[in-house]
XYZ file of C-alpha atoms in Angstrom:
398
model
C -59.476 98.641 -38.088
C -59.664 96.388 -35.044
C -60.911 93.123 -36.936
C -57.939 93.927 -39.536
C -55.121 93.968 -36.201
C -57.003 90.883 -34.554
C -56.831 88.538 -37.420
C -53.077 89.606 -37.729
C -52.221 88.509 -33.915
C -52.194 85.244 -34.436
C -49.623 84.747 -37.397
C -47.599 86.973 -35.286
C -47.612 84.494 -32.437
C -46.766 81.279 -34.676
C -43.559 82.619 -35.736
C -41.055 79.931 -34.357
C -37.093 80.343 -33.577
C -34.593 77.910 -33.506
C -34.270 78.511 -29.812
C -37.419 76.736 -29.611
C -35.987 73.582 -30.293
C -32.682 71.943 -28.196
C -31.312 69.121 -26.423
C -28.869 68.867 -23.636
C -26.998 65.528 -22.821
C -26.039 64.174 -19.313
C -22.790 64.059 -20.291
C -21.325 64.709 -23.193
C -18.365 62.632 -22.766
C -18.221 58.504 -21.403
C -15.851 56.144 -20.742
C -17.280 52.272 -20.160
C -15.438 49.149 -19.603
C -16.337 46.157 -22.262
C -19.006 44.049 -21.201
C -20.786 46.718 -18.725
C -24.191 48.554 -19.154
C -24.256 52.375 -20.196
C -27.078 54.343 -20.374
C -26.619 58.045 -21.956
C -29.609 60.298 -21.109
C -30.636 63.613 -22.720
C -33.377 66.018 -22.277
C -35.095 68.174 -24.895
C -37.533 70.946 -25.769
C -39.705 72.339 -28.339
C -42.737 74.876 -28.815
C -44.924 74.232 -25.791
C -47.889 75.084 -27.713
C -47.456 71.656 -29.783
C -46.667 69.299 -27.019
C -47.346 66.683 -29.712
C -44.155 64.596 -29.805
C -44.301 62.343 -32.901
C -40.675 60.439 -33.068
C -37.491 59.970 -31.337
C -34.274 58.284 -32.364
C -31.022 57.647 -31.330
C -28.182 57.110 -34.284
C -24.580 57.102 -34.801
C -24.510 57.185 -38.412
C -26.451 59.062 -41.138
C -28.757 61.906 -40.500
C -30.759 60.169 -37.927
C -33.498 58.932 -40.187
C -35.555 55.394 -39.749
C -33.368 53.772 -41.406
C -29.976 55.199 -39.206
C -32.285 54.127 -36.140
C -30.050 51.895 -33.161
C -32.887 49.615 -32.971
C -32.109 48.443 -36.825
C -28.673 48.708 -36.482
C -27.613 44.443 -36.440
C -24.428 45.684 -34.353
C -26.668 46.733 -31.654
C -28.956 44.019 -31.766
C -30.530 42.886 -28.634
C -28.453 45.503 -26.815
C -30.311 48.395 -27.001
C -33.594 50.053 -25.421
C -35.024 53.413 -25.082
C -36.937 55.179 -22.413
C -38.675 58.381 -23.596
C -41.000 60.819 -22.180
C -42.569 64.002 -23.578
C -39.169 65.940 -22.539
C -36.325 63.448 -21.792
C -35.150 60.259 -22.984
C -32.382 57.800 -22.416
C -30.417 55.097 -24.376
C -29.486 52.109 -22.738
C -27.005 49.731 -24.241
C -26.232 46.457 -22.954
C -23.125 43.945 -22.882
C -20.813 46.888 -24.646
C -18.174 45.958 -26.995
C -15.281 47.640 -28.601
C -17.341 48.478 -31.679
C -19.570 50.320 -29.754
C -17.349 53.101 -29.277
C -19.125 55.978 -31.432
C -20.374 59.373 -31.181
C -24.499 59.203 -30.283
C -26.936 61.695 -31.317
C -30.217 62.143 -30.216
C -33.061 63.111 -32.755
C -36.493 64.070 -32.103
C -39.565 65.275 -34.599
C -42.074 67.732 -33.370
C -44.933 70.485 -34.923
C -43.352 68.497 -38.371
C -39.853 69.772 -37.574
C -37.248 67.450 -36.860
C -34.173 68.756 -34.654
C -30.608 67.016 -33.885
C -28.674 67.283 -30.335
C -25.183 68.293 -31.709
C -22.299 67.292 -31.202
C -23.694 64.568 -29.736
C -22.359 61.946 -26.580
C -18.731 60.258 -27.195
C -18.447 56.998 -25.907
C -15.301 55.187 -25.531
C -15.416 51.180 -24.761
C -12.209 50.099 -23.381
C -10.831 46.784 -22.869
C -8.690 46.858 -19.203
C -5.069 46.139 -19.308
C -2.548 45.336 -16.683
C 0.692 47.460 -16.578
C 3.589 46.369 -14.587
C 5.947 48.777 -13.344
C 8.936 47.070 -11.812
C 11.451 50.211 -11.154
C 11.428 48.773 -7.653
C 12.788 45.564 -8.526
C 14.061 43.402 -6.474
C 11.592 44.528 -3.922
C 8.123 44.697 -5.418
C 6.572 45.843 -8.562
C 3.282 47.745 -9.014
C 0.406 46.522 -11.148
C -2.226 49.204 -12.414
C -5.474 48.346 -13.820
C -5.462 50.824 -16.824
C -7.956 51.639 -19.703
C -7.667 53.737 -22.742
C -10.051 56.501 -21.488
C -10.500 58.094 -18.191
C -13.215 55.916 -16.007
C -15.278 56.935 -12.938
C -13.041 57.276 -10.097
C -15.474 55.950 -7.457
C -14.884 52.456 -8.976
C -13.921 49.351 -7.303
C -11.448 46.606 -8.821
C -10.961 43.331 -8.392
C -7.342 41.654 -8.918
C -6.836 37.851 -9.686
C -3.356 35.854 -9.210
C -3.075 32.734 -11.632
C -6.965 32.717 -12.105
C -7.861 33.194 -8.560
C -9.365 36.277 -6.958
C -7.731 38.177 -4.399
C -9.134 41.277 -3.879
C -12.651 42.303 -4.716
C -12.697 45.859 -3.212
C -9.099 47.383 -4.440
C -8.298 50.357 -6.225
C -6.607 50.426 -9.746
C -3.309 49.508 -8.097
C -1.887 46.422 -6.807
C 1.580 45.759 -5.236
C 3.239 42.507 -4.941
C 6.776 41.583 -3.504
C 6.290 38.236 -4.725
C 8.409 38.648 -7.786
C 7.592 35.375 -9.710
C 7.766 35.173 -13.367
C 5.687 31.899 -13.224
C 2.515 33.776 -11.388
C -0.065 35.869 -13.647
C -2.308 38.628 -12.360
C -5.283 40.598 -14.086
C -7.833 42.691 -13.183
C -11.708 43.507 -13.408
C -14.022 46.183 -12.653
C -15.901 45.138 -9.544
C -19.332 44.288 -10.931
C -18.216 43.088 -14.388
C -15.767 40.287 -13.399
C -16.969 38.474 -16.235
C -14.692 40.752 -18.399
C -11.100 40.911 -17.121
C -8.234 42.185 -18.429
C -5.556 39.777 -20.092
C -3.424 37.775 -17.828
C 0.087 39.253 -17.525
C 3.269 37.695 -15.848
C 5.973 40.196 -14.009
C 8.823 39.620 -15.953
C 12.457 38.353 -15.489
C 15.063 41.181 -15.319
C 16.673 40.703 -18.892
C 20.345 40.224 -18.941
C 23.276 40.506 -21.698
C 25.653 38.112 -22.190
C 28.830 37.978 -24.822
C 29.983 35.018 -26.824
C 32.670 34.276 -26.593
C 33.643 35.816 -23.384
C 37.070 37.467 -22.408
C 38.999 39.625 -24.866
C 37.580 39.916 -28.395
C 39.959 40.051 -31.115
C 39.285 42.257 -34.168
C 37.882 40.381 -37.108
C 36.182 37.579 -34.862
C 32.537 36.558 -34.642
C 30.827 38.133 -31.629
C 27.169 37.551 -30.292
C 25.643 39.724 -27.771
C 22.330 38.217 -26.829
C 19.500 39.753 -24.500
C 17.495 36.991 -22.490
C 14.526 37.666 -19.834
C 11.126 35.629 -20.037
C 7.806 37.411 -20.123
C 4.218 36.763 -21.362
C 2.980 37.620 -23.561
C 6.596 37.145 -24.721
C 8.784 40.014 -24.805
C 9.784 42.548 -27.720
C 13.886 43.719 -27.786
C 15.132 46.339 -28.713
C 19.197 46.927 -28.991
C 20.902 50.745 -28.607
C 24.489 51.601 -29.104
C 25.205 54.601 -27.543
C 21.586 55.933 -27.037
C 20.651 55.043 -30.916
C 18.274 52.231 -31.720
C 19.813 49.718 -33.913
C 17.592 46.605 -33.750
C 14.714 44.746 -32.714
C 16.294 40.893 -32.597
C 16.784 39.123 -29.626
C 20.618 38.832 -30.522
C 23.304 41.189 -32.332
C 26.124 39.255 -34.400
C 29.117 40.658 -35.054
C 30.743 38.277 -37.950
C 33.858 39.851 -38.311
C 33.988 42.556 -35.546
C 35.903 45.771 -36.139
C 37.233 49.021 -33.904
C 34.460 50.663 -34.947
C 31.796 48.823 -32.965
C 33.338 49.480 -29.736
C 31.017 51.281 -27.697
C 28.305 50.456 -25.032
C 25.327 48.446 -26.170
C 21.740 48.351 -24.318
C 19.099 45.706 -24.569
C 15.505 46.559 -23.261
C 13.154 43.876 -23.092
C 9.929 45.641 -22.526
C 6.345 43.569 -22.891
C 3.476 45.224 -24.367
C 1.752 46.052 -21.236
C 4.856 47.213 -19.565
C 5.642 50.763 -19.376
C 8.839 50.727 -17.736
C 11.894 49.478 -20.064
C 14.511 47.807 -18.022
C 18.378 48.928 -19.859
C 21.226 46.844 -19.007
C 24.736 48.059 -20.596
C 27.568 45.916 -21.463
C 30.824 47.973 -22.381
C 32.118 46.072 -25.712
C 36.029 47.100 -26.046
C 37.411 45.550 -29.138
C 41.469 45.189 -29.113
C 43.576 45.527 -32.131
C 46.027 42.752 -32.534
C 49.102 43.643 -30.760
C 52.441 41.946 -30.019
C 53.257 41.588 -26.092
C 54.326 44.266 -24.251
C 57.232 44.434 -21.672
C 56.425 41.382 -19.462
C 56.116 42.359 -15.730
C 57.176 39.904 -12.927
C 55.323 39.682 -9.351
C 56.681 38.072 -6.355
C 54.012 36.538 -3.577
C 54.309 36.730 -0.801
C 56.940 39.952 -0.584
C 57.681 39.674 2.889
C 60.156 37.681 4.882
C 60.161 33.827 3.638
C 60.815 31.286 5.926
C 62.924 28.225 4.010
C 60.360 25.369 2.851
C 57.508 28.052 2.317
C 55.774 28.642 -0.946
C 56.429 31.502 -3.311
C 55.328 32.280 -6.748
C 56.564 34.363 -9.618
C 54.028 35.465 -12.036
C 54.878 36.911 -15.541
C 52.352 39.247 -16.841
C 51.998 41.295 -20.458
C 48.910 43.016 -22.756
C 48.650 41.296 -25.560
C 46.547 40.135 -28.420
C 46.084 37.336 -29.256
C 46.954 36.346 -25.833
C 50.788 35.798 -25.205
C 52.379 32.199 -24.105
C 54.863 32.295 -21.207
C 58.232 30.687 -20.462
C 60.298 31.071 -17.486
C 64.191 30.865 -17.372
C 66.869 30.383 -14.337
C 70.158 31.473 -15.375
C 69.240 31.012 -18.914
C 68.344 27.929 -19.006
C 64.486 26.941 -19.598
C 62.622 26.035 -16.455
C 58.669 25.894 -17.021
C 56.069 27.189 -19.970
C 53.476 28.588 -17.695
C 52.817 31.906 -16.803
C 53.255 31.181 -12.631
C 56.270 29.667 -11.567
C 55.506 28.215 -8.049
C 58.247 27.186 -5.335
C 56.221 25.194 -3.022
C 59.186 24.640 -0.867
C 61.581 27.238 -1.265
C 65.314 26.018 -0.989
C 68.905 27.915 -1.095
C 69.579 25.837 -4.015
C 66.486 27.928 -5.907
C 68.762 30.896 -5.997
C 69.750 32.553 -9.292
C 68.615 35.047 -11.804
C 65.023 34.745 -13.126
C 63.668 36.033 -16.050
C 60.218 35.520 -18.400
C 59.308 36.107 -21.849
C 55.783 36.479 -23.163
C 55.355 35.493 -26.862
C 52.242 35.461 -29.706
C 52.455 35.012 -33.411
C 52.653 38.942 -33.571
C 55.988 38.882 -31.785
C 58.173 38.202 -28.726
C 59.123 40.480 -25.479
C 60.963 39.712 -22.498
C 60.953 40.833 -18.872
C 64.207 42.420 -16.743
C 66.503 39.622 -14.779
C 65.036 39.189 -11.154
C 67.917 37.925 -9.163
C 67.135 35.629 -5.930
C 69.492 35.084 -3.374
C 68.005 32.710 -0.676
C 70.606 33.022 2.403
C 70.471 30.523 5.600
C 71.169 32.462 8.573
C 70.395 29.712 11.290
C 67.094 28.062 10.891
C 65.973 31.383 8.951
C 65.883 31.690 5.085
C 66.023 35.061 3.520
C 64.428 35.541 0.030
C 66.453 38.574 -1.461
C 65.273 39.955 -4.669
C 67.533 42.135 -6.946
C 66.032 43.814 -9.877
C 69.158 43.252 -12.612
C 69.120 46.692 -15.245
C 69.642 44.431 -17.838
C 66.820 42.146 -19.904
C 67.028 38.369 -19.748
C 69.170 37.104 -22.431
C 68.464 33.344 -23.544
C 71.328 31.727 -25.635
C 73.260 35.106 -26.204
C 69.693 36.234 -27.926
C 67.929 39.109 -26.339
C 64.279 37.763 -25.509
C 61.500 39.697 -27.442
């Protein structure tokens, strides 16, 4: 009976559990800069009574067979090496490229049993980018050396201006009050200066221009253009009332209509710029209209000494713009909008009125009576607004 029991003991102790095999990674998420060297490490275990370790493999594709070994992958040729012991193994990848971003797994074989550590280690290889924040224009700009994944918080950065190094032990932020659009900036992680970010330029503030300037007549051709230099070249976006309408540098209205009225914004962000500068212009269209009742203004309005300068100005809302004519005592005096007396005299007394006319109609001001009186050596200008419209050749103006 004792012999039977003893013969079963080795069989009982030889039973293996899945828990006898394990892989523990030093880190499961790694962010590394292009061009740098990264070490991925792990520890592993297997039944101690079988200390014989047959094989170790790092892989990103397949199941970890020999053909999946990174040392056989041409993408990693000359860049990878292993350093493995009985219970630990490290993978070193030199001169990282973006194509090396992948999930790395470790597989070992012991006691004729293979085991793969899951889920593996996710490696993201990032290319640095300079992000420009110009929200503090025109005082300064904030430059940030950014990556597509989270780098080690204890890294130092080198900053470059026009290709010349200006700092080596900085954090990821750089502030400049020299906002010259011809200056380029780039950054790199200290120790990996051979792999800087692409250079970017602080952009000029974009501006909006309207052509033609001045009043806009319905049915006419109008162009809204957004200008602003940036390198790399800026991409433009147009908005009307906060709704995106175009990605072109300018908007052309071949025949502008009243429905086109509104507030337009041009934004010219660079791909590497996060803050979008918006500059608005209020585009108002005017329906064609005959001149409204003209208004006459007199300058100066105080007492005037004989021989001084006096101006009468005629104004009227009209689309298209009105042509003006001045009359004194029903006789034509001038076809200008402003009637100027360089040295007013008593002979300039009389009744004045003006007309405003365009292709859609004509209208006239009320009559202003100017009475120049001489008292001693002073001349007083007395203005009287008559309660009737200007009559020219017995035809009512307008």
